Amino acid sequence: MESRKKKTGKVVKAGAEKRSRVKYRAQGKVWMEKEGEVYMGWGRVELLERIGIYGSIAAAARSMNMSYRNAWLEVDEMNRLAPTPLVEKETGGVGGGNARLTAEGQGIIEEYNELTRKFHEFLKRFA
């Protein structure tokens, strides 16, 4: 290997210069896809968690500043893509309807949160 002088006058082997490390922060988002469509992401998990808390799609939507219609469409889409429904809905009457998470719904929240935790651990390796 050939040696050369640096501007400082020190002799170094070619390729031995210490490269300055570029400071960066690795980032990313986690989502799950099924049949080429987004199945689960942060917003949908948040909606499911709030449906579990409030027992209502309308209340969950309000707490997220989301329209009831959009929340309902998200729930329908998730239920369509899931092997079994994530949310069971009862249409309302005078007192309004209610909704509850199924075991599948609770399971997908846990699965997504675990995947997210592992992803963030992976990203920490680059910090």
Short mmCIF file of N, CA and C in Angstrom, two decimals:
data_model
loop_
_atom_site.label_atom_id
_atom_site.label_comp_id
_atom_site.label_asym_id
_atom_site.label_seq_id
_atom_site.Cartn_x
_atom_site.Cartn_y
_atom_site.Cartn_z
N MET A 1 0.84 -1.17 0.00
CA MET A 1 0.00 0.00 0.00
C MET A 1 0.89 1.24 0.00
N GLU A 2 0.54 2.21 -0.72
CA GLU A 2 1.34 3.42 -0.88
C GLU A 2 1.11 4.39 0.27
N SER A 3 2.17 5.04 0.72
CA SER A 3 2.07 6.05 1.78
C SER A 3 2.08 7.43 1.15
N ARG A 4 1.53 8.40 1.85
CA ARG A 4 1.58 9.78 1.40
C ARG A 4 1.54 10.71 2.60
N LYS A 5 1.91 11.96 2.37
CA LYS A 5 1.92 12.93 3.45
C LYS A 5 0.60 13.69 3.46
N LYS A 6 0.06 13.86 4.68
CA LYS A 6 -1.12 14.72 4.83
C LYS A 6 -0.62 16.16 4.90
N LYS A 7 -1.51 17.10 4.85
CA LYS A 7 -1.15 18.51 4.95
C LYS A 7 -0.41 18.82 6.25
N THR A 8 -0.66 18.02 7.27
CA THR A 8 0.00 18.22 8.56
C THR A 8 1.43 17.73 8.54
N GLY A 9 1.83 17.05 7.51
CA GLY A 9 3.17 16.53 7.42
C GLY A 9 3.31 15.10 7.90
N LYS A 10 2.25 14.53 8.45
CA LYS A 10 2.30 13.15 8.93
C LYS A 10 2.15 12.20 7.75
N VAL A 11 2.87 11.11 7.82
CA VAL A 11 2.78 10.09 6.77
C VAL A 11 1.69 9.09 7.17
N VAL A 12 0.78 8.84 6.25
CA VAL A 12 -0.30 7.88 6.50
C VAL A 12 -0.41 6.95 5.31
N LYS A 13 -0.88 5.77 5.57
CA LYS A 13 -1.12 4.83 4.49
C LYS A 13 -2.38 5.25 3.75
N ALA A 14 -2.42 5.00 2.48
CA ALA A 14 -3.58 5.36 1.67
C ALA A 14 -4.83 4.70 2.24
N GLY A 15 -5.88 5.45 2.36
CA GLY A 15 -7.15 4.93 2.87
C GLY A 15 -7.23 4.90 4.37
N ALA A 16 -6.18 5.32 5.07
CA ALA A 16 -6.18 5.24 6.53
C ALA A 16 -6.68 6.52 7.18
N GLU A 17 -6.97 7.55 6.39
CA GLU A 17 -7.47 8.78 6.99
C GLU A 17 -8.78 8.49 7.71
N LYS A 18 -8.92 9.14 8.82
CA LYS A 18 -10.16 8.96 9.58
C LYS A 18 -11.24 9.81 8.91
N ARG A 19 -12.29 9.19 8.52
CA ARG A 19 -13.37 9.93 7.87
C ARG A 19 -14.27 10.54 8.93
N SER A 20 -14.71 11.74 8.67
CA SER A 20 -15.62 12.36 9.64
C SER A 20 -16.98 11.70 9.49
N ARG A 21 -17.55 11.37 10.63
CA ARG A 21 -18.86 10.71 10.60
C ARG A 21 -19.94 11.75 10.37
N VAL A 22 -20.79 11.47 9.45
CA VAL A 22 -21.93 12.33 9.20
C VAL A 22 -22.94 12.09 10.30
N LYS A 23 -23.39 13.15 10.94
CA LYS A 23 -24.39 13.01 12.00
C LYS A 23 -25.77 12.92 11.35
N TYR A 24 -26.43 11.85 11.62
CA TYR A 24 -27.78 11.67 11.10
C TYR A 24 -28.60 10.91 12.13
N ARG A 25 -29.86 10.91 11.90
CA ARG A 25 -30.78 10.18 12.77
C ARG A 25 -31.69 9.35 11.88
N ALA A 26 -31.63 8.06 12.04
CA ALA A 26 -32.50 7.19 11.26
C ALA A 26 -33.92 7.29 11.80
N GLN A 27 -34.88 7.39 10.91
CA GLN A 27 -36.28 7.47 11.29
C GLN A 27 -37.11 6.60 10.36
N GLY A 28 -38.31 6.36 10.76
CA GLY A 28 -39.21 5.59 9.91
C GLY A 28 -40.56 5.44 10.58
N LYS A 29 -41.48 4.92 9.84
CA LYS A 29 -42.83 4.67 10.35
C LYS A 29 -43.16 3.20 10.12
N VAL A 30 -43.99 2.69 10.98
CA VAL A 30 -44.40 1.29 10.88
C VAL A 30 -45.84 1.23 10.40
N TRP A 31 -46.09 0.40 9.43
CA TRP A 31 -47.45 0.09 9.04
C TRP A 31 -47.47 -1.34 8.52
N MET A 32 -48.63 -1.91 8.51
CA MET A 32 -48.80 -3.28 8.00
C MET A 32 -49.66 -3.21 6.75
N GLU A 33 -49.32 -4.02 5.78
CA GLU A 33 -50.09 -4.08 4.55
C GLU A 33 -50.67 -5.48 4.38
N LYS A 34 -51.79 -5.51 3.70
CA LYS A 34 -52.42 -6.78 3.35
C LYS A 34 -53.05 -6.60 1.98
N GLU A 35 -52.74 -7.52 1.10
CA GLU A 35 -53.27 -7.47 -0.27
C GLU A 35 -52.96 -6.13 -0.93
N GLY A 36 -51.76 -5.59 -0.66
CA GLY A 36 -51.34 -4.34 -1.27
C GLY A 36 -51.97 -3.08 -0.70
N GLU A 37 -52.74 -3.22 0.35
CA GLU A 37 -53.39 -2.06 0.97
C GLU A 37 -52.87 -1.90 2.40
N VAL A 38 -52.86 -0.63 2.86
CA VAL A 38 -52.47 -0.39 4.25
C VAL A 38 -53.55 -0.99 5.14
N TYR A 39 -53.12 -1.90 5.99
CA TYR A 39 -54.03 -2.59 6.89
C TYR A 39 -54.03 -1.93 8.27
N MET A 40 -52.83 -1.64 8.76
CA MET A 40 -52.74 -1.08 10.10
C MET A 40 -51.57 -0.11 10.17
N GLY A 41 -51.82 1.02 10.79
CA GLY A 41 -50.79 2.03 11.04
C GLY A 41 -51.12 2.74 12.33
N TRP A 42 -50.31 3.74 12.67
CA TRP A 42 -50.47 4.43 13.94
C TRP A 42 -51.89 4.97 14.14
N GLY A 43 -52.44 5.65 13.14
CA GLY A 43 -53.76 6.26 13.28
C GLY A 43 -54.86 5.24 13.50
N ARG A 44 -54.80 4.14 12.78
CA ARG A 44 -55.81 3.10 12.96
C ARG A 44 -55.69 2.42 14.31
N VAL A 45 -54.46 2.22 14.77
CA VAL A 45 -54.27 1.63 16.10
C VAL A 45 -54.83 2.57 17.16
N GLU A 46 -54.56 3.85 17.01
CA GLU A 46 -55.08 4.85 17.96
C GLU A 46 -56.61 4.82 17.97
N LEU A 47 -57.21 4.73 16.80
CA LEU A 47 -58.67 4.65 16.71
C LEU A 47 -59.19 3.40 17.42
N LEU A 48 -58.56 2.26 17.18
CA LEU A 48 -58.98 1.03 17.85
C LEU A 48 -58.85 1.15 19.37
N GLU A 49 -57.73 1.70 19.83
CA GLU A 49 -57.53 1.85 21.28
C GLU A 49 -58.61 2.73 21.89
N ARG A 50 -58.97 3.79 21.20
CA ARG A 50 -59.99 4.70 21.74
C ARG A 50 -61.39 4.10 21.67
N ILE A 51 -61.65 3.29 20.66
CA ILE A 51 -62.93 2.57 20.63
C ILE A 51 -63.00 1.66 21.84
N GLY A 52 -61.89 1.01 22.16
CA GLY A 52 -61.83 0.16 23.34
C GLY A 52 -62.08 0.93 24.62
N ILE A 53 -61.59 2.15 24.71
CA ILE A 53 -61.76 2.98 25.90
C ILE A 53 -63.19 3.50 26.01
N TYR A 54 -63.71 4.07 24.91
CA TYR A 54 -65.00 4.76 24.94
C TYR A 54 -66.19 3.86 24.62
N GLY A 55 -65.96 2.73 23.96
CA GLY A 55 -67.06 1.86 23.59
C GLY A 55 -67.96 2.47 22.52
N SER A 56 -67.39 3.39 21.75
CA SER A 56 -68.17 4.11 20.75
C SER A 56 -67.25 4.62 19.65
N ILE A 57 -67.66 4.42 18.41
CA ILE A 57 -66.89 4.96 17.29
C ILE A 57 -66.99 6.48 17.29
N ALA A 58 -68.18 7.00 17.56
CA ALA A 58 -68.37 8.46 17.56
C ALA A 58 -67.50 9.13 18.62
N ALA A 59 -67.49 8.59 19.83
CA ALA A 59 -66.68 9.18 20.91
C ALA A 59 -65.19 9.06 20.60
N ALA A 60 -64.79 7.92 20.05
CA ALA A 60 -63.38 7.75 19.67
C ALA A 60 -62.99 8.77 18.61
N ALA A 61 -63.86 8.96 17.62
CA ALA A 61 -63.60 9.93 16.55
C ALA A 61 -63.49 11.35 17.12
N ARG A 62 -64.43 11.73 17.98
CA ARG A 62 -64.38 13.07 18.60
C ARG A 62 -63.08 13.28 19.35
N SER A 63 -62.63 12.27 20.08
CA SER A 63 -61.41 12.41 20.89
C SER A 63 -60.17 12.57 20.02
N MET A 64 -60.28 12.20 18.75
CA MET A 64 -59.16 12.32 17.82
C MET A 64 -59.36 13.48 16.83
N ASN A 65 -60.40 14.27 17.03
CA ASN A 65 -60.75 15.35 16.10
C ASN A 65 -60.92 14.81 14.67
N MET A 66 -61.57 13.67 14.59
CA MET A 66 -61.83 12.99 13.32
C MET A 66 -63.34 12.97 13.11
N SER A 67 -63.76 13.05 11.87
CA SER A 67 -65.20 12.98 11.62
C SER A 67 -65.69 11.56 11.89
N TYR A 68 -66.94 11.47 12.31
CA TYR A 68 -67.55 10.17 12.57
C TYR A 68 -67.53 9.33 11.29
N ARG A 69 -67.83 9.96 10.17
CA ARG A 69 -67.86 9.25 8.89
C ARG A 69 -66.50 8.63 8.58
N ASN A 70 -65.42 9.41 8.73
CA ASN A 70 -64.08 8.86 8.45
C ASN A 70 -63.73 7.73 9.40
N ALA A 71 -64.08 7.87 10.67
CA ALA A 71 -63.81 6.81 11.64
C ALA A 71 -64.57 5.54 11.25
N TRP A 72 -65.83 5.70 10.88
CA TRP A 72 -66.66 4.56 10.48
C TRP A 72 -66.05 3.86 9.25
N LEU A 73 -65.61 4.67 8.27
CA LEU A 73 -65.00 4.10 7.07
C LEU A 73 -63.69 3.37 7.40
N GLU A 74 -62.90 3.92 8.31
CA GLU A 74 -61.66 3.25 8.73
C GLU A 74 -61.96 1.90 9.38
N VAL A 75 -62.96 1.89 10.25
CA VAL A 75 -63.35 0.64 10.92
C VAL A 75 -63.83 -0.38 9.90
N ASP A 76 -64.66 0.06 8.97
CA ASP A 76 -65.15 -0.86 7.93
C ASP A 76 -63.99 -1.44 7.11
N GLU A 77 -63.03 -0.58 6.76
CA GLU A 77 -61.88 -1.04 5.97
C GLU A 77 -61.03 -2.04 6.76
N MET A 78 -60.78 -1.75 8.03
CA MET A 78 -60.01 -2.68 8.86
C MET A 78 -60.74 -4.01 8.99
N ASN A 79 -62.04 -3.95 9.24
CA ASN A 79 -62.82 -5.18 9.37
C ASN A 79 -62.81 -5.99 8.08
N ARG A 80 -62.83 -5.29 6.94
CA ARG A 80 -62.82 -5.97 5.64
C ARG A 80 -61.50 -6.70 5.42
N LEU A 81 -60.39 -6.07 5.81
CA LEU A 81 -59.07 -6.66 5.58
C LEU A 81 -58.68 -7.71 6.62
N ALA A 82 -59.28 -7.65 7.79
CA ALA A 82 -58.92 -8.58 8.87
C ALA A 82 -59.54 -9.95 8.62
N PRO A 83 -58.92 -11.01 9.14
CA PRO A 83 -59.50 -12.35 8.99
C PRO A 83 -60.85 -12.47 9.69
N THR A 84 -61.00 -11.80 10.83
CA THR A 84 -62.29 -11.68 11.52
C THR A 84 -62.40 -10.23 11.96
N PRO A 85 -63.62 -9.73 12.21
CA PRO A 85 -63.77 -8.31 12.56
C PRO A 85 -62.94 -7.90 13.77
N LEU A 86 -62.41 -6.67 13.70
CA LEU A 86 -61.65 -6.09 14.80
C LEU A 86 -62.58 -5.34 15.76
N VAL A 87 -63.69 -4.85 15.21
CA VAL A 87 -64.66 -4.07 15.98
C VAL A 87 -66.05 -4.61 15.67
N GLU A 88 -66.81 -4.87 16.72
CA GLU A 88 -68.22 -5.22 16.56
C GLU A 88 -69.03 -3.96 16.81
N LYS A 89 -69.97 -3.67 15.89
CA LYS A 89 -70.75 -2.44 15.97
C LYS A 89 -72.22 -2.76 16.18
N GLU A 90 -72.85 -1.94 16.98
CA GLU A 90 -74.31 -1.98 17.13
C GLU A 90 -74.82 -0.62 16.71
N THR A 91 -75.72 -0.61 15.75
CA THR A 91 -76.25 0.67 15.30
C THR A 91 -77.09 1.27 16.40
N GLY A 92 -77.09 2.57 16.42
CA GLY A 92 -77.73 3.30 17.52
C GLY A 92 -79.20 3.53 17.33
N GLY A 93 -79.79 3.84 18.41
CA GLY A 93 -81.18 4.27 18.44
C GLY A 93 -81.20 5.59 19.17
N VAL A 94 -82.12 5.73 20.10
CA VAL A 94 -82.24 6.96 20.87
C VAL A 94 -80.95 7.26 21.64
N GLY A 95 -80.40 6.27 22.29
CA GLY A 95 -79.18 6.47 23.08
C GLY A 95 -77.90 6.37 22.28
N GLY A 96 -77.97 6.11 20.99
CA GLY A 96 -76.78 5.95 20.17
C GLY A 96 -76.33 4.50 20.16
N GLY A 97 -75.42 4.21 19.28
CA GLY A 97 -74.91 2.84 19.17
C GLY A 97 -73.70 2.64 20.05
N ASN A 98 -73.17 1.46 19.97
CA ASN A 98 -71.92 1.23 20.69
C ASN A 98 -71.05 0.31 19.85
N ALA A 99 -69.81 0.23 20.26
CA ALA A 99 -68.84 -0.60 19.54
C ALA A 99 -67.90 -1.19 20.57
N ARG A 100 -67.38 -2.36 20.25
CA ARG A 100 -66.40 -2.96 21.16
C ARG A 100 -65.34 -3.68 20.34
N LEU A 101 -64.14 -3.69 20.91
CA LEU A 101 -63.05 -4.42 20.28
C LEU A 101 -63.27 -5.92 20.45
N THR A 102 -62.97 -6.66 19.42
CA THR A 102 -63.00 -8.12 19.52
C THR A 102 -61.61 -8.57 20.01
N ALA A 103 -61.49 -9.85 20.27
CA ALA A 103 -60.18 -10.41 20.64
C ALA A 103 -59.18 -10.17 19.51
N GLU A 104 -59.64 -10.28 18.27
CA GLU A 104 -58.77 -10.01 17.11
C GLU A 104 -58.32 -8.56 17.11
N GLY A 105 -59.23 -7.64 17.44
CA GLY A 105 -58.89 -6.22 17.51
C GLY A 105 -57.85 -5.92 18.57
N GLN A 106 -58.04 -6.49 19.75
CA GLN A 106 -57.08 -6.31 20.84
C GLN A 106 -55.73 -6.92 20.46
N GLY A 107 -55.78 -8.07 19.81
CA GLY A 107 -54.55 -8.75 19.39
C GLY A 107 -53.75 -7.95 18.38
N ILE A 108 -54.45 -7.31 17.42
CA ILE A 108 -53.72 -6.56 16.40
C ILE A 108 -53.08 -5.31 17.01
N ILE A 109 -53.73 -4.71 18.02
CA ILE A 109 -53.12 -3.57 18.72
C ILE A 109 -51.82 -4.02 19.38
N GLU A 110 -51.87 -5.13 20.08
CA GLU A 110 -50.68 -5.64 20.76
C GLU A 110 -49.58 -6.00 19.76
N GLU A 111 -49.96 -6.62 18.66
CA GLU A 111 -48.99 -7.00 17.63
C GLU A 111 -48.33 -5.76 17.02
N TYR A 112 -49.14 -4.75 16.70
CA TYR A 112 -48.60 -3.51 16.13
C TYR A 112 -47.67 -2.82 17.11
N ASN A 113 -48.08 -2.73 18.37
CA ASN A 113 -47.25 -2.07 19.38
C ASN A 113 -45.93 -2.80 19.58
N GLU A 114 -45.94 -4.12 19.54
CA GLU A 114 -44.70 -4.91 19.67
C GLU A 114 -43.80 -4.69 18.45
N LEU A 115 -44.39 -4.68 17.27
CA LEU A 115 -43.62 -4.43 16.05
C LEU A 115 -42.99 -3.04 16.10
N THR A 116 -43.75 -2.05 16.55
CA THR A 116 -43.24 -0.68 16.67
C THR A 116 -42.10 -0.61 17.68
N ARG A 117 -42.24 -1.30 18.81
CA ARG A 117 -41.19 -1.31 19.83
C ARG A 117 -39.90 -1.89 19.25
N LYS A 118 -40.01 -3.00 18.54
CA LYS A 118 -38.84 -3.63 17.94
C LYS A 118 -38.21 -2.73 16.87
N PHE A 119 -39.05 -2.05 16.11
CA PHE A 119 -38.56 -1.15 15.07
C PHE A 119 -37.76 -0.01 15.70
N HIS A 120 -38.27 0.57 16.79
CA HIS A 120 -37.56 1.66 17.45
C HIS A 120 -36.25 1.18 18.07
N GLU A 121 -36.22 -0.03 18.57
CA GLU A 121 -34.96 -0.61 19.07
C GLU A 121 -33.95 -0.72 17.92
N PHE A 122 -34.42 -1.14 16.77
CA PHE A 122 -33.56 -1.24 15.59
C PHE A 122 -33.00 0.14 15.22
N LEU A 123 -33.85 1.17 15.23
CA LEU A 123 -33.41 2.51 14.87
C LEU A 123 -32.38 3.06 15.85
N LYS A 124 -32.48 2.68 17.11
CA LYS A 124 -31.53 3.17 18.12
C LYS A 124 -30.10 2.75 17.80
N ARG A 125 -29.94 1.67 17.08
CA ARG A 125 -28.60 1.21 16.71
C ARG A 125 -27.87 2.22 15.82
N PHE A 126 -28.63 3.10 15.19
CA PHE A 126 -28.04 4.08 14.27
C PHE A 126 -27.95 5.47 14.87
N ALA A 127 -28.33 5.60 16.13
CA ALA A 127 -28.33 6.93 16.77
C ALA A 127 -26.93 7.33 17.18
#
